[in-house]
Each structure stands twice: as structure tokens, then as C-alpha cells.
Amino acid sequence: MRVLFLYLFFGSFSIQAQLIQDESYLDESFWIFKNKLEASILTEDKEAFKKCLADNIILGGYACDNDASSCSKEEVMKSYFENDANAAESWNALRWILRFGFKRMTKSRHIDSRIIKNGIPRFQAPSFKTKIDEENELIVLGERVNIREEPSLNAKVIRQASYEVFACDCNSNTHKKTTYQEVDGIGWMEIKLKNGKVGYIAAKYGSNIEGRELTVAKIKGEWKIISFFMPLGC
């Protein structure tokens, strides 16, 4: 029994370690920057956070009036962090993203290489975004999360999952009506099990609950946030 317990414990930890890896330690200068960034986000220090932004930030979609994909740092602050209607959501999104670490990269998904050339050092968070196909896969972000037969707290628990990848119809433009449901005030995501059946998890434990990704690149010798990106379809 003790051997089985140890296997389950370390097996779960191993899966989590494979999907969520904070590689900040690989660059000392970035590590210092990340600590300042985290402090500004945790305290909601707008002036300190603004210093972490590049002159132009890629947001995706049509975020600003003058451009289809990027905004000036002043526009980002005004729209996302100084507007009372959006500020709480924006700070919470950043805190959620940073929980799951930065992945070191030499090129970016979703960012045109003409904007930032491949090979320029960068880090992207959350780290698990590089490990899955977000339109067709979802990670259960939690320990022993219940998977139920139906989208209800009263439904039978099929099994539990810890930091495990499941197939899903996660693209918001093409998903089925059953992919996301709200029942009794709780959001539920439909996932596909290996036996061909489907199950449901509370949406707050799904990796697609926050669609944005944060990219930090070294520009003129300084680390700056270059994207707070929401891909199309999310």
C-alpha cells in the first residue's frame, strides 16, 4: 500500500513537472525582472507595472483604434489597468498566468517574426501553453479534480485527475453546445475520455479558463512585456 501511495504521489508530481516548468532561473537578468514584475502585479502597482511594458504591446484582435493587433503602453494601462471596469479582471488574469511559470523560447507562437525576430531571447507564460494544442486539448490544473458523468455537483464521479491532458472541443468559434455549460452557477467543461465517453470538470480547473498568454523579450538590453495576447478563437 505504501509503495502504491508513493507511486501515485510522485507520478502526479512528475506529470505536473512535465507540463508546468518555470525556466526563469535559466537567465539571471530575467529572474530579477520577473521578481519586479510579480511584485508590481501582486500589489497592483500601476507605475511599477508600466515600467515593465514595451512601448507597444501585442494584444490580438482589434484591441486599439489605430492598429489591428498592438497598443501603446499608455493605451494598455488606460484600457486594462486604469479602467475600473477592466482592472480587477486584468490583474487577476496576470496573477493566474504567473502561477504556471515561464518557458524560455527563441521564437513566439502567434507573434509575427517581423515584429520580433526569431532568435531574440524571450520567455512566455503560462509555460504549459507550449505543451498542448489549445483548440483540441485541455489540462486539468489541480490535484485530484473530480470528473463527473454530467455537468452537476450531484452527478456521479467517474474518476479523478491531476495535471492531466484531455481532448476537448475547446475552440470557442467551433465548439459544441455541450463543451461549456453553466449549471447552478458553476461553469463546466466537457472533456473526452480515452474510453470514448465524455466527462465534465469544473471549468475553473481547466487550462483554457484564461486564454491570454504573456511574452517578455529582451529589447535593447532590457526585459519588457511585448504581448498580453488573446489568440483568435479563445
PDB file of C-alpha atoms in Angstrom, residues 56 64-66 70-80:
ATOM      1  CA  ASN A  56       3.946  48.699 -27.945  1.00  0.00           C
ATOM      2  CA  CYS A  64      -6.936  49.557 -30.225  1.00  0.00           C
ATOM      3  CA  ASP A  65      -8.422  52.029 -32.663  1.00  0.00           C
ATOM      4  CA  ASN A  66      -5.236  52.672 -34.595  1.00  0.00           C
ATOM      5  CA  SER A  70      -0.986  46.203 -30.833  1.00  0.00           C
ATOM      6  CA  CYS A  71      -1.429  49.106 -28.451  1.00  0.00           C
ATOM      7  CA  SER A  72       0.908  51.647 -26.919  1.00  0.00           C
ATOM      8  CA  LYS A  73       1.799  51.125 -23.246  1.00  0.00           C
ATOM      9  CA  GLU A  74      -0.330  54.188 -22.418  1.00  0.00           C
ATOM     10  CA  GLU A  75      -3.342  52.652 -24.168  1.00  0.00           C
ATOM     11  CA  VAL A  76      -2.800  49.332 -22.394  1.00  0.00           C
ATOM     12  CA  MET A  77      -2.683  50.985 -18.999  1.00  0.00           C
ATOM     13  CA  LYS A  78      -5.736  53.160 -19.715  1.00  0.00           C
ATOM     14  CA  SER A  79      -7.882  50.347 -21.124  1.00  0.00           C
ATOM     15  CA  TYR A  80      -6.847  47.433 -18.931  1.00  0.00           C
TER      16      TYR A  80
END
